[in-house]
């Protein structure tokens, strides 16, 4: 939305709608406050676990030689 505010011609209908959406989104983020912290932490932990599992899976595939042969 901020990109839309920067890209659109100033004082057009689209620009004003983008400005209103930015203001409303910032207001919602302020109202949500600390309630967004727990989901952000949970999402970060889930992403870290997923990365670790994928790396472990890839290493085990390489070690066993079960990868697809090129050619």
Short mmCIF file of C-alpha atoms in Angstrom, two decimals:
data_model
loop_
_atom_site.label_atom_id
_atom_site.label_comp_id
_atom_site.label_asym_id
_atom_site.label_seq_id
_atom_site.Cartn_x
_atom_site.Cartn_y
_atom_site.Cartn_z
CA UNK A 1 0.00 0.00 0.00
CA UNK A 2 2.86 2.35 0.72
CA UNK A 3 4.23 1.53 -2.71
CA UNK A 4 0.87 2.50 -4.21
CA UNK A 5 0.98 5.83 -2.39
CA UNK A 6 4.45 6.48 -3.79
CA UNK A 7 3.71 5.28 -7.34
CA UNK A 8 0.29 6.79 -7.99
CA UNK A 9 -0.17 10.36 -9.13
CA UNK A 10 -0.82 12.59 -6.15
CA UNK A 11 -4.32 13.72 -5.27
CA UNK A 12 -6.04 11.27 -7.60
CA UNK A 13 -8.82 8.97 -6.41
CA UNK A 14 -6.50 5.95 -6.37
CA UNK A 15 -3.88 7.84 -4.39
CA UNK A 16 -6.43 8.91 -1.77
CA UNK A 17 -7.73 5.34 -1.47
CA UNK A 18 -4.17 4.11 -0.94
CA UNK A 19 -3.58 6.77 1.73
CA UNK A 20 -6.77 5.78 3.53
CA UNK A 21 -5.79 2.11 3.40
CA UNK A 22 -2.35 2.88 4.85
CA UNK A 23 -3.89 4.88 7.68
CA UNK A 24 -6.44 2.16 8.47
CA UNK A 25 -3.79 -0.58 8.38
CA UNK A 26 -1.51 1.34 10.74
CA UNK A 27 -4.48 1.86 13.05
CA UNK A 28 -5.23 -1.86 13.08
CA UNK A 29 -1.59 -2.68 13.81
CA UNK A 30 -1.60 -0.25 16.72
CA UNK A 31 -4.84 -1.70 18.09
CA UNK A 32 -3.57 -5.26 17.73
CA UNK A 33 -0.36 -4.34 19.53
CA UNK A 34 1.19 -7.13 21.53
CA UNK A 35 -1.38 -9.64 20.29
CA UNK A 36 0.67 -9.85 17.09
CA UNK A 37 3.83 -10.78 18.98
CA UNK A 38 2.80 -14.35 19.85
CA UNK A 39 1.78 -15.32 16.28
CA UNK A 40 4.99 -13.75 14.93
CA UNK A 41 7.11 -15.79 17.33
CA UNK A 42 5.18 -18.97 16.54
CA UNK A 43 5.56 -18.40 12.80
CA UNK A 44 9.30 -17.81 13.20
CA UNK A 45 9.72 -21.01 15.21
CA UNK A 46 7.68 -22.98 12.68
CA UNK A 47 9.79 -21.63 9.82
CA UNK A 48 13.02 -22.48 11.65
CA UNK A 49 11.81 -26.03 12.34
CA UNK A 50 10.76 -26.47 8.71
CA UNK A 51 14.15 -25.30 7.44
CA UNK A 52 15.95 -27.64 9.82
CA UNK A 53 13.79 -30.60 8.78
CA UNK A 54 14.30 -29.94 5.07
CA UNK A 55 18.06 -29.60 5.50
CA UNK A 56 18.20 -32.82 7.52
CA UNK A 57 16.12 -34.60 4.87
CA UNK A 58 18.38 -33.34 2.07
CA UNK A 59 21.52 -34.42 3.94
CA UNK A 60 20.09 -37.89 4.53
CA UNK A 61 19.21 -38.23 0.84
CA UNK A 62 22.75 -37.28 -0.15
CA UNK A 63 24.28 -39.67 2.39
CA UNK A 64 22.22 -42.64 1.19
CA UNK A 65 22.68 -41.80 -2.48
CA UNK A 66 18.96 -41.90 -3.17
CA UNK A 67 19.02 -38.69 -5.16
CA UNK A 68 18.06 -38.51 -8.83
CA UNK A 69 21.00 -39.18 -11.10
CA UNK A 70 21.70 -36.47 -13.69
CA UNK A 71 21.54 -37.27 -17.36
#
